[in-house]
Amino acid sequence: MASTGVVAALAAALCWALSSSLWRRLPTSLSAAQLNLVKNLLAVGLQMPFLLLGGWWVSPPALLLLLASGVLGIALGDSFYFAALRRLGTRRTLTLEAGGPALSLLGGALFLAEWPRWPQGLGVALICLSVALVARQQPPAGGPDVVPLPPGGQRLGLLLALAALVCGSAGALLSRAALRDSDLPPLQSASLRLAAAAFVMLPLLWRLPPPGLRPRPLRRRWPLVVVATLLGTSAGIVLQQTALQHLPAGLAVALLATAPVLALPLAGLEGDRPGASGLLAAVLALAGVSLVVGLGWRG
């Protein structure tokens, strides 16, 4: 049912907003790609029992689409996202991700014949305006977890966020194509995507520093990793798959884009103050998402 997809998408947005703040606070010397590999392997381990359970079947075309979705959306998209997160902060990175509905709406229309009506176009325009407002803001200076940026650092962060946006939207479209005519449980489809992402990233294991040369871990590190993985990688992706199974791709991604609005209360914890333009961007994004959600679709 559509209502199931709506609730799942909003719950996924909340999980991602919370987990993004946790990942940004994680003290680690790992690169963005290495951190992505660690959380994917942990999530696959947590969900492995569901991969091994019988009673479900997926057609070869749908399986290939889900595996490709995992590589694009999780292996590549999340690596770019983590790199952008370290440079731009949680709220700004998540708000830039609000451009996802525009790409997913266009991709859904072109490749999945899920045509929006004109109010959805207005909603996407409002979301894009909110993205432009946030992109003009400077990263927070002197926050507790902010890494000093070299010259061009913010520009690099914006490019990384854009790459994450493209990969994430492509992954969502591939998942929607695999799931819209399938009764594959979302938990299994999420596990397949995670397994594909972890597999292609396995070569990074040999680039991890030897245990004796790693910085001495803090006691709070692993609790943060586990909670962030459970929230964002396990629960968030399962809920995302549920939304994509019940809703058109553009609508599902638009609802998932509410994460920056939900992240606003977390901004102060990073030394980041949204200010008037940040609040206006959040209102515009919320209005745009409301237009996309509140009106029907053709296709």
PDB file of C-alpha atoms in Angstrom:
ATOM      1  CA  MET A   1       0.000   0.000   0.000  1.00  0.00           C
ATOM      2  CA  ALA A   2       1.124   3.584  -0.653  1.00  0.00           C
ATOM      3  CA  SER A   3       0.746   4.543   3.003  1.00  0.00           C
ATOM      4  CA  THR A   4       3.246   1.819   3.915  1.00  0.00           C
ATOM      5  CA  GLY A   5       5.750   3.328   1.522  1.00  0.00           C
ATOM      6  CA  VAL A   6       5.202   6.860   2.845  1.00  0.00           C
ATOM      7  CA  VAL A   7       5.751   5.828   6.464  1.00  0.00           C
ATOM      8  CA  ALA A   8       8.794   3.742   5.501  1.00  0.00           C
ATOM      9  CA  ALA A   9      10.381   6.606   3.544  1.00  0.00           C
ATOM     10  CA  LEU A  10       9.916   9.126   6.358  1.00  0.00           C
ATOM     11  CA  ALA A  11      11.259   6.635   8.903  1.00  0.00           C
ATOM     12  CA  ALA A  12      14.286   6.008   6.670  1.00  0.00           C
ATOM     13  CA  ALA A  13      14.903   9.766   6.452  1.00  0.00           C
ATOM     14  CA  LEU A  14      14.893   9.978  10.236  1.00  0.00           C
ATOM     15  CA  CYS A  15      17.308   7.035  10.513  1.00  0.00           C
ATOM     16  CA  TRP A  16      19.683   8.632   8.005  1.00  0.00           C
ATOM     17  CA  ALA A  17      19.571  12.029   9.722  1.00  0.00           C
ATOM     18  CA  LEU A  18      20.496  10.449  13.062  1.00  0.00           C
ATOM     19  CA  SER A  19      23.139   8.099  11.660  1.00  0.00           C
ATOM     20  CA  SER A  20      24.756  10.889   9.628  1.00  0.00           C
ATOM     21  CA  SER A  21      25.326  12.895  12.802  1.00  0.00           C
ATOM     22  CA  LEU A  22      26.824   9.816  14.488  1.00  0.00           C
ATOM     23  CA  TRP A  23      29.153   9.048  11.566  1.00  0.00           C
ATOM     24  CA  ARG A  24      30.393  12.637  11.549  1.00  0.00           C
ATOM     25  CA  ARG A  25      31.232  12.401  15.248  1.00  0.00           C
ATOM     26  CA  LEU A  26      33.104   9.126  14.860  1.00  0.00           C
ATOM     27  CA  PRO A  27      36.831   9.584  15.631  1.00  0.00           C
ATOM     28  CA  THR A  28      38.674   7.601  12.954  1.00  0.00           C
ATOM     29  CA  SER A  29      41.737   7.752  10.734  1.00  0.00           C
ATOM     30  CA  LEU A  30      40.028   5.662   8.037  1.00  0.00           C
ATOM     31  CA  SER A  31      39.286   7.186   4.653  1.00  0.00           C
ATOM     32  CA  ALA A  32      35.686   7.676   3.546  1.00  0.00           C
ATOM     33  CA  ALA A  33      35.817   4.533   1.364  1.00  0.00           C
ATOM     34  CA  GLN A  34      37.411   2.439   4.138  1.00  0.00           C
ATOM     35  CA  LEU A  35      34.784   3.592   6.636  1.00  0.00           C
ATOM     36  CA  ASN A  36      32.101   2.705   4.086  1.00  0.00           C
ATOM     37  CA  LEU A  37      33.586  -0.794   3.735  1.00  0.00           C
ATOM     38  CA  VAL A  38      33.661  -1.314   7.504  1.00  0.00           C
ATOM     39  CA  LYS A  39      30.016  -0.362   7.983  1.00  0.00           C
ATOM     40  CA  ASN A  40      28.938  -2.449   4.965  1.00  0.00           C
ATOM     41  CA  LEU A  41      30.743  -5.538   6.242  1.00  0.00           C
ATOM     42  CA  LEU A  42      29.232  -5.024   9.686  1.00  0.00           C
ATOM     43  CA  ALA A  43      25.746  -4.617   8.221  1.00  0.00           C
ATOM     44  CA  VAL A  44      26.154  -7.720   6.031  1.00  0.00           C
ATOM     45  CA  GLY A  45      27.228  -9.688   9.103  1.00  0.00           C
ATOM     46  CA  LEU A  46      24.179  -8.484  11.017  1.00  0.00           C
ATOM     47  CA  GLN A  47      21.846  -9.339   8.135  1.00  0.00           C
ATOM     48  CA  MET A  48      23.523 -12.548   6.930  1.00  0.00           C
ATOM     49  CA  PRO A  49      20.935 -14.801   8.631  1.00  0.00           C
ATOM     50  CA  PHE A  50      18.236 -13.209   6.465  1.00  0.00           C
ATOM     51  CA  LEU A  51      20.240 -13.870   3.299  1.00  0.00           C
ATOM     52  CA  LEU A  52      20.457 -17.542   4.239  1.00  0.00           C
ATOM     53  CA  LEU A  53      16.780 -17.941   5.068  1.00  0.00           C
ATOM     54  CA  GLY A  54      14.784 -19.927   2.537  1.00  0.00           C
ATOM     55  CA  GLY A  55      11.320 -19.231   1.217  1.00  0.00           C
ATOM     56  CA  TRP A  56      12.158 -16.337  -1.100  1.00  0.00           C
ATOM     57  CA  TRP A  57      13.192 -16.186  -4.738  1.00  0.00           C
ATOM     58  CA  VAL A  58      14.336 -13.423  -7.035  1.00  0.00           C
ATOM     59  CA  SER A  59      14.442 -13.538 -10.821  1.00  0.00           C
ATOM     60  CA  PRO A  60      17.884 -13.175 -12.492  1.00  0.00           C
ATOM     61  CA  PRO A  61      17.066  -9.751 -14.047  1.00  0.00           C
ATOM     62  CA  ALA A  62      15.856  -8.391 -10.697  1.00  0.00           C
ATOM     63  CA  LEU A  63      18.906  -9.871  -8.968  1.00  0.00           C
ATOM     64  CA  LEU A  64      21.262  -8.132 -11.405  1.00  0.00           C
ATOM     65  CA  LEU A  65      19.426  -4.828 -10.923  1.00  0.00           C
ATOM     66  CA  LEU A  66      19.679  -5.106  -7.131  1.00  0.00           C
ATOM     67  CA  LEU A  67      23.381  -5.984  -7.247  1.00  0.00           C
ATOM     68  CA  ALA A  68      24.108  -3.061  -9.588  1.00  0.00           C
ATOM     69  CA  SER A  69      22.034  -0.845  -7.301  1.00  0.00           C
ATOM     70  CA  GLY A  70      24.202  -1.863  -4.353  1.00  0.00           C
ATOM     71  CA  VAL A  71      27.417  -1.095  -6.206  1.00  0.00           C
ATOM     72  CA  LEU A  72      26.236   2.308  -7.411  1.00  0.00           C
ATOM     73  CA  GLY A  73      24.148   3.495  -4.493  1.00  0.00           C
ATOM     74  CA  ILE A  74      26.069   2.017  -1.554  1.00  0.00           C
ATOM     75  CA  ALA A  75      29.662   1.248  -2.579  1.00  0.00           C
ATOM     76  CA  LEU A  76      30.156   4.418  -4.641  1.00  0.00           C
ATOM     77  CA  GLY A  77      27.367   6.676  -3.379  1.00  0.00           C
ATOM     78  CA  ASP A  78      28.047   6.207   0.316  1.00  0.00           C
ATOM     79  CA  SER A  79      31.807   6.613  -0.144  1.00  0.00           C
ATOM     80  CA  PHE A  80      31.261   9.951  -1.865  1.00  0.00           C
ATOM     81  CA  TYR A  81      28.702  10.847   0.794  1.00  0.00           C
ATOM     82  CA  PHE A  82      31.072  10.181   3.713  1.00  0.00           C
ATOM     83  CA  ALA A  83      33.772  12.256   2.031  1.00  0.00           C
ATOM     84  CA  ALA A  84      31.332  15.143   1.536  1.00  0.00           C
ATOM     85  CA  LEU A  85      30.018  14.777   5.088  1.00  0.00           C
ATOM     86  CA  ARG A  86      33.476  15.419   6.540  1.00  0.00           C
ATOM     87  CA  ARG A  87      33.824  18.618   4.537  1.00  0.00           C
ATOM     88  CA  LEU A  88      30.337  20.123   4.590  1.00  0.00           C
ATOM     89  CA  GLY A  89      28.651  18.906   7.801  1.00  0.00           C
ATOM     90  CA  THR A  90      25.540  16.825   8.342  1.00  0.00           C
ATOM     91  CA  ARG A  91      22.800  19.349   7.584  1.00  0.00           C
ATOM     92  CA  ARG A  92      24.453  20.836   4.497  1.00  0.00           C
ATOM     93  CA  THR A  93      25.357  17.475   2.981  1.00  0.00           C
ATOM     94  CA  LEU A  94      21.880  16.105   3.609  1.00  0.00           C
ATOM     95  CA  THR A  95      20.263  19.211   2.142  1.00  0.00           C
ATOM     96  CA  LEU A  96      22.349  18.922  -1.014  1.00  0.00           C
ATOM     97  CA  GLU A  97      21.045  15.366  -1.221  1.00  0.00           C
ATOM     98  CA  ALA A  98      17.574  16.915  -1.523  1.00  0.00           C
ATOM     99  CA  GLY A  99      18.347  17.303  -5.222  1.00  0.00           C
ATOM    100  CA  GLY A 100      17.719  13.576  -5.504  1.00  0.00           C
ATOM    101  CA  PRO A 101      14.005  13.980  -6.321  1.00  0.00           C
ATOM    102  CA  ALA A 102      14.853  15.974  -9.455  1.00  0.00           C
ATOM    103  CA  LEU A 103      17.115  13.240 -10.826  1.00  0.00           C
ATOM    104  CA  SER A 104      14.845  10.414  -9.700  1.00  0.00           C
ATOM    105  CA  LEU A 105      11.762  12.133 -11.067  1.00  0.00           C
ATOM    106  CA  LEU A 106      13.429  12.563 -14.463  1.00  0.00           C
ATOM    107  CA  GLY A 107      14.867   9.050 -14.433  1.00  0.00           C
ATOM    108  CA  GLY A 108      11.569   7.512 -13.368  1.00  0.00           C
ATOM    109  CA  ALA A 109       9.769   9.290 -16.208  1.00  0.00           C
ATOM    110  CA  LEU A 110      12.339   8.345 -18.861  1.00  0.00           C
ATOM    111  CA  PHE A 111      13.141   4.786 -17.842  1.00  0.00           C
ATOM    112  CA  LEU A 112      10.190   3.567 -15.748  1.00  0.00           C
ATOM    113  CA  ALA A 113       7.301   5.500 -17.362  1.00  0.00           C
ATOM    114  CA  GLU A 114       6.358   6.986 -13.956  1.00  0.00           C
ATOM    115  CA  TRP A 115       5.219  10.404 -15.168  1.00  0.00           C
ATOM    116  CA  PRO A 116       4.656  13.203 -12.641  1.00  0.00           C
ATOM    117  CA  ARG A 117       2.043  15.919 -12.959  1.00  0.00           C
ATOM    118  CA  TRP A 118       2.949  19.579 -13.114  1.00  0.00           C
ATOM    119  CA  PRO A 119       2.709  20.229  -9.331  1.00  0.00           C
ATOM    120  CA  GLN A 120       5.531  17.741  -8.841  1.00  0.00           C
ATOM    121  CA  GLY A 121       7.652  19.915 -11.128  1.00  0.00           C
ATOM    122  CA  LEU A 122       6.928  22.912  -8.912  1.00  0.00           C
ATOM    123  CA  GLY A 123       7.858  20.855  -5.856  1.00  0.00           C
ATOM    124  CA  VAL A 124      11.158  19.821  -7.411  1.00  0.00           C
ATOM    125  CA  ALA A 125      11.879  23.465  -8.309  1.00  0.00           C
ATOM    126  CA  LEU A 126      11.398  24.465  -4.660  1.00  0.00           C
ATOM    127  CA  ILE A 127      13.714  21.668  -3.547  1.00  0.00           C
ATOM    128  CA  CYS A 128      16.368  22.761  -6.051  1.00  0.00           C
ATOM    129  CA  LEU A 129      16.075  26.345  -4.778  1.00  0.00           C
ATOM    130  CA  SER A 130      16.667  25.099  -1.246  1.00  0.00           C
ATOM    131  CA  VAL A 131      19.762  23.269  -2.492  1.00  0.00           C
ATOM    132  CA  ALA A 132      21.095  26.464  -4.080  1.00  0.00           C
ATOM    133  CA  LEU A 133      20.594  28.389  -0.837  1.00  0.00           C
ATOM    134  CA  VAL A 134      22.485  25.810   1.195  1.00  0.00           C
ATOM    135  CA  ALA A 135      25.294  25.514  -1.355  1.00  0.00           C
ATOM    136  CA  ARG A 136      25.997  29.240  -0.928  1.00  0.00           C
ATOM    137  CA  GLN A 137      26.575  28.889   2.806  1.00  0.00           C
ATOM    138  CA  GLN A 138      30.061  28.467   4.235  1.00  0.00           C
ATOM    139  CA  PRO A 139      30.950  25.355   6.246  1.00  0.00           C
ATOM    140  CA  PRO A 140      30.899  25.809  10.027  1.00  0.00           C
ATOM    141  CA  ALA A 141      34.164  27.148  11.410  1.00  0.00           C
ATOM    142  CA  GLY A 142      35.565  25.797  14.639  1.00  0.00           C
ATOM    143  CA  GLY A 143      32.892  23.179  15.273  1.00  0.00           C
ATOM    144  CA  PRO A 144      33.805  20.184  17.427  1.00  0.00           C
ATOM    145  CA  ASP A 145      34.183  17.770  14.504  1.00  0.00           C
ATOM    146  CA  VAL A 146      35.031  20.072  11.638  1.00  0.00           C
ATOM    147  CA  VAL A 147      38.213  19.355   9.704  1.00  0.00           C
ATOM    148  CA  PRO A 148      39.951  22.557   8.522  1.00  0.00           C
ATOM    149  CA  LEU A 149      39.453  22.858   4.782  1.00  0.00           C
ATOM    150  CA  PRO A 150      42.344  23.529   2.376  1.00  0.00           C
ATOM    151  CA  PRO A 151      41.800  26.018  -0.458  1.00  0.00           C
ATOM    152  CA  GLY A 152      39.041  24.643  -2.651  1.00  0.00           C
ATOM    153  CA  GLY A 153      37.929  22.276   0.086  1.00  0.00           C
ATOM    154  CA  GLN A 154      34.321  23.423   0.026  1.00  0.00           C
ATOM    155  CA  ARG A 155      34.219  23.117  -3.751  1.00  0.00           C
ATOM    156  CA  LEU A 156      35.528  19.562  -3.467  1.00  0.00           C
ATOM    157  CA  GLY A 157      32.891  18.826  -0.826  1.00  0.00           C
ATOM    158  CA  LEU A 158      30.140  20.082  -3.153  1.00  0.00           C
ATOM    159  CA  LEU A 159      31.468  17.933  -6.014  1.00  0.00           C
ATOM    160  CA  LEU A 160      31.573  14.889  -3.743  1.00  0.00           C
ATOM    161  CA  ALA A 161      28.021  15.558  -2.581  1.00  0.00           C
ATOM    162  CA  LEU A 162      26.918  15.848  -6.219  1.00  0.00           C
ATOM    163  CA  ALA A 163      28.588  12.527  -7.061  1.00  0.00           C
ATOM    164  CA  ALA A 164      26.847  10.930  -4.078  1.00  0.00           C
ATOM    165  CA  LEU A 165      23.562  12.386  -5.295  1.00  0.00           C
ATOM    166  CA  VAL A 166      23.939  10.945  -8.807  1.00  0.00           C
ATOM    167  CA  CYS A 167      25.004   7.506  -7.574  1.00  0.00           C
ATOM    168  CA  GLY A 168      22.276   7.409  -4.933  1.00  0.00           C
ATOM    169  CA  SER A 169      19.562   8.368  -7.432  1.00  0.00           C
ATOM    170  CA  ALA A 170      20.786   5.780  -9.934  1.00  0.00           C
ATOM    171  CA  GLY A 171      20.802   3.143  -7.208  1.00  0.00           C
ATOM    172  CA  ALA A 172      17.246   4.051  -6.213  1.00  0.00           C
ATOM    173  CA  LEU A 173      16.011   3.810  -9.799  1.00  0.00           C
ATOM    174  CA  LEU A 174      17.622   0.383 -10.237  1.00  0.00           C
ATOM    175  CA  SER A 175      16.059  -0.815  -6.980  1.00  0.00           C
ATOM    176  CA  ARG A 176      12.650   0.493  -8.018  1.00  0.00           C
ATOM    177  CA  ALA A 177      12.941  -1.291 -11.378  1.00  0.00           C
ATOM    178  CA  ALA A 178      13.752  -4.536  -9.573  1.00  0.00           C
ATOM    179  CA  LEU A 179      11.081  -4.258  -6.859  1.00  0.00           C
ATOM    180  CA  ARG A 180       7.978  -2.697  -8.390  1.00  0.00           C
ATOM    181  CA  ASP A 181       6.775  -6.014  -9.870  1.00  0.00           C
ATOM    182  CA  SER A 182       8.374  -8.235  -7.225  1.00  0.00           C
ATOM    183  CA  ASP A 183       7.276  -9.566  -3.873  1.00  0.00           C
ATOM    184  CA  LEU A 184      10.861  -9.966  -2.639  1.00  0.00           C
ATOM    185  CA  PRO A 185      10.915  -8.929   1.049  1.00  0.00           C
ATOM    186  CA  PRO A 186      12.672  -5.574   1.597  1.00  0.00           C
ATOM    187  CA  LEU A 187      15.002  -7.115   4.188  1.00  0.00           C
ATOM    188  CA  GLN A 188      16.365  -9.597   1.660  1.00  0.00           C
ATOM    189  CA  SER A 189      16.655  -7.000  -1.110  1.00  0.00           C
ATOM    190  CA  ALA A 190      18.543  -4.692   1.251  1.00  0.00           C
ATOM    191  CA  SER A 191      20.872  -7.541   2.222  1.00  0.00           C
ATOM    192  CA  LEU A 192      21.593  -8.324  -1.435  1.00  0.00           C
ATOM    193  CA  ARG A 193      22.479  -4.681  -2.123  1.00  0.00           C
ATOM    194  CA  LEU A 194      24.762  -4.536   0.906  1.00  0.00           C
ATOM    195  CA  ALA A 195      26.460  -7.812  -0.027  1.00  0.00           C
ATOM    196  CA  ALA A 196      27.189  -6.526  -3.542  1.00  0.00           C
ATOM    197  CA  ALA A 197      28.623  -3.272  -2.172  1.00  0.00           C
ATOM    198  CA  ALA A 198      30.814  -5.075   0.374  1.00  0.00           C
ATOM    199  CA  PHE A 199      32.090  -7.540  -2.243  1.00  0.00           C
ATOM    200  CA  VAL A 200      33.305  -4.913  -4.731  1.00  0.00           C
ATOM    201  CA  MET A 201      34.989  -2.992  -1.898  1.00  0.00           C
ATOM    202  CA  LEU A 202      36.861  -5.988  -0.438  1.00  0.00           C
ATOM    203  CA  PRO A 203      40.214  -4.952  -2.044  1.00  0.00           C
ATOM    204  CA  LEU A 204      40.226  -2.011   0.383  1.00  0.00           C
ATOM    205  CA  LEU A 205      40.808  -4.503   3.221  1.00  0.00           C
ATOM    206  CA  TRP A 206      44.447  -4.812   2.167  1.00  0.00           C
ATOM    207  CA  ARG A 207      44.856  -1.036   2.403  1.00  0.00           C
ATOM    208  CA  LEU A 208      43.762  -0.841   6.007  1.00  0.00           C
ATOM    209  CA  PRO A 209      46.669  -0.107   8.374  1.00  0.00           C
ATOM    210  CA  PRO A 210      47.927  -3.103  10.421  1.00  0.00           C
ATOM    211  CA  PRO A 211      46.372  -3.292  13.907  1.00  0.00           C
ATOM    212  CA  GLY A 212      49.653  -2.396  15.606  1.00  0.00           C
ATOM    213  CA  LEU A 213      49.977   0.800  13.594  1.00  0.00           C
ATOM    214  CA  ARG A 214      46.408   2.040  14.042  1.00  0.00           C
ATOM    215  CA  PRO A 215      45.645   4.811  16.522  1.00  0.00           C
ATOM    216  CA  ARG A 216      44.588   3.506  19.913  1.00  0.00           C
ATOM    217  CA  PRO A 217      40.783   3.181  19.690  1.00  0.00           C
ATOM    218  CA  LEU A 218      38.577   5.180  21.974  1.00  0.00           C
ATOM    219  CA  ARG A 219      36.076   3.296  24.118  1.00  0.00           C
ATOM    220  CA  ARG A 220      33.146   5.082  22.519  1.00  0.00           C
ATOM    221  CA  ARG A 221      34.173   4.244  18.947  1.00  0.00           C
ATOM    222  CA  TRP A 222      32.561   0.834  18.477  1.00  0.00           C
ATOM    223  CA  PRO A 223      29.245   1.748  20.111  1.00  0.00           C
ATOM    224  CA  LEU A 224      29.008   4.658  17.676  1.00  0.00           C
ATOM    225  CA  VAL A 225      29.843   2.401  14.725  1.00  0.00           C
ATOM    226  CA  VAL A 226      27.286  -0.233  15.707  1.00  0.00           C
ATOM    227  CA  VAL A 227      24.469   2.230  16.410  1.00  0.00           C
ATOM    228  CA  ALA A 228      25.149   4.247  13.245  1.00  0.00           C
ATOM    229  CA  THR A 229      25.276   1.054  11.169  1.00  0.00           C
ATOM    230  CA  LEU A 230      22.059  -0.292  12.654  1.00  0.00           C
ATOM    231  CA  LEU A 231      20.279   3.028  12.098  1.00  0.00           C
ATOM    232  CA  GLY A 232      21.564   4.132   8.704  1.00  0.00           C
ATOM    233  CA  THR A 233      22.832   1.041   6.925  1.00  0.00           C
ATOM    234  CA  SER A 234      20.540  -1.696   8.220  1.00  0.00           C
ATOM    235  CA  ALA A 235      17.238  -0.049   9.195  1.00  0.00           C
ATOM    236  CA  GLY A 236      17.602   2.872   6.774  1.00  0.00           C
ATOM    237  CA  ILE A 237      18.214   0.717   3.698  1.00  0.00           C
ATOM    238  CA  VAL A 238      15.497  -1.795   4.608  1.00  0.00           C
ATOM    239  CA  LEU A 239      13.026   1.070   5.003  1.00  0.00           C
ATOM    240  CA  GLN A 240      14.254   2.599   1.739  1.00  0.00           C
ATOM    241  CA  GLN A 241      13.629  -0.698  -0.058  1.00  0.00           C
ATOM    242  CA  THR A 242      10.153  -0.833   1.466  1.00  0.00           C
ATOM    243  CA  ALA A 243       9.405   2.662   0.158  1.00  0.00           C
ATOM    244  CA  LEU A 244      10.746   1.853  -3.318  1.00  0.00           C
ATOM    245  CA  GLN A 245       8.620  -1.283  -3.459  1.00  0.00           C
ATOM    246  CA  HIS A 246       5.388   0.597  -2.707  1.00  0.00           C
ATOM    247  CA  LEU A 247       5.964   4.020  -4.289  1.00  0.00           C
ATOM    248  CA  PRO A 248       7.175   5.466  -7.606  1.00  0.00           C
ATOM    249  CA  ALA A 249      10.897   6.213  -7.530  1.00  0.00           C
ATOM    250  CA  GLY A 250      10.539  10.007  -7.638  1.00  0.00           C
ATOM    251  CA  LEU A 251       7.975  10.044  -4.845  1.00  0.00           C
ATOM    252  CA  ALA A 252      10.008   7.697  -2.650  1.00  0.00           C
ATOM    253  CA  VAL A 253      13.210   9.704  -3.121  1.00  0.00           C
ATOM    254  CA  ALA A 254      11.363  12.965  -2.453  1.00  0.00           C
ATOM    255  CA  LEU A 255      10.196  11.618   0.896  1.00  0.00           C
ATOM    256  CA  LEU A 256      13.670  10.333   1.690  1.00  0.00           C
ATOM    257  CA  ALA A 257      14.918  13.871   0.998  1.00  0.00           C
ATOM    258  CA  THR A 258      13.221  15.115   4.154  1.00  0.00           C
ATOM    259  CA  ALA A 259      16.357  14.028   6.028  1.00  0.00           C
ATOM    260  CA  PRO A 260      17.878  17.564   6.026  1.00  0.00           C
ATOM    261  CA  VAL A 261      14.774  18.975   7.684  1.00  0.00           C
ATOM    262  CA  LEU A 262      15.005  16.297  10.353  1.00  0.00           C
ATOM    263  CA  ALA A 263      18.733  17.040  10.724  1.00  0.00           C
ATOM    264  CA  LEU A 264      18.209  20.721  11.573  1.00  0.00           C
ATOM    265  CA  PRO A 265      17.985  20.106  15.360  1.00  0.00           C
ATOM    266  CA  LEU A 266      21.363  18.329  15.134  1.00  0.00           C
ATOM    267  CA  ALA A 267      23.161  21.249  13.483  1.00  0.00           C
ATOM    268  CA  GLY A 268      24.008  23.011  16.751  1.00  0.00           C
ATOM    269  CA  LEU A 269      25.798  19.898  18.026  1.00  0.00           C
ATOM    270  CA  GLU A 270      28.367  20.362  15.243  1.00  0.00           C
ATOM    271  CA  GLY A 271      28.909  24.060  15.860  1.00  0.00           C
ATOM    272  CA  ASP A 272      26.807  24.781  12.777  1.00  0.00           C
ATOM    273  CA  ARG A 273      24.129  27.454  12.889  1.00  0.00           C
ATOM    274  CA  PRO A 274      21.585  27.198  10.050  1.00  0.00           C
ATOM    275  CA  GLY A 275      20.716  30.901  10.220  1.00  0.00           C
ATOM    276  CA  ALA A 276      17.885  32.530   8.299  1.00  0.00           C
ATOM    277  CA  SER A 277      18.941  31.134   4.910  1.00  0.00           C
ATOM    278  CA  GLY A 278      19.251  27.634   6.335  1.00  0.00           C
ATOM    279  CA  LEU A 279      15.794  27.811   7.845  1.00  0.00           C
ATOM    280  CA  LEU A 280      14.385  29.212   4.597  1.00  0.00           C
ATOM    281  CA  ALA A 281      16.046  26.382   2.679  1.00  0.00           C
ATOM    282  CA  ALA A 282      14.490  23.838   5.021  1.00  0.00           C
ATOM    283  CA  VAL A 283      11.038  25.422   4.614  1.00  0.00           C
ATOM    284  CA  LEU A 284      11.384  25.448   0.816  1.00  0.00           C
ATOM    285  CA  ALA A 285      12.521  21.838   0.810  1.00  0.00           C
ATOM    286  CA  LEU A 286       9.600  20.844   3.022  1.00  0.00           C
ATOM    287  CA  ALA A 287       7.136  22.721   0.804  1.00  0.00           C
ATOM    288  CA  GLY A 288       8.594  21.074  -2.284  1.00  0.00           C
ATOM    289  CA  VAL A 289       8.405  17.627  -0.757  1.00  0.00           C
ATOM    290  CA  SER A 290       4.834  18.308   0.341  1.00  0.00           C
ATOM    291  CA  LEU A 291       3.838  19.114  -3.248  1.00  0.00           C
ATOM    292  CA  VAL A 292       5.497  15.964  -4.523  1.00  0.00           C
ATOM    293  CA  VAL A 293       3.851  13.798  -1.860  1.00  0.00           C
ATOM    294  CA  GLY A 294       0.403  15.340  -1.830  1.00  0.00           C
ATOM    295  CA  LEU A 295      -0.565  14.860  -5.455  1.00  0.00           C
ATOM    296  CA  GLY A 296      -1.035  11.876  -7.710  1.00  0.00           C
ATOM    297  CA  TRP A 297       1.170  10.257 -10.298  1.00  0.00           C
ATOM    298  CA  ARG A 298       0.537   8.822 -13.730  1.00  0.00           C
ATOM    299  CA  GLY A 299       2.116   5.563 -14.770  1.00  0.00           C
TER     300      GLY A 299
END
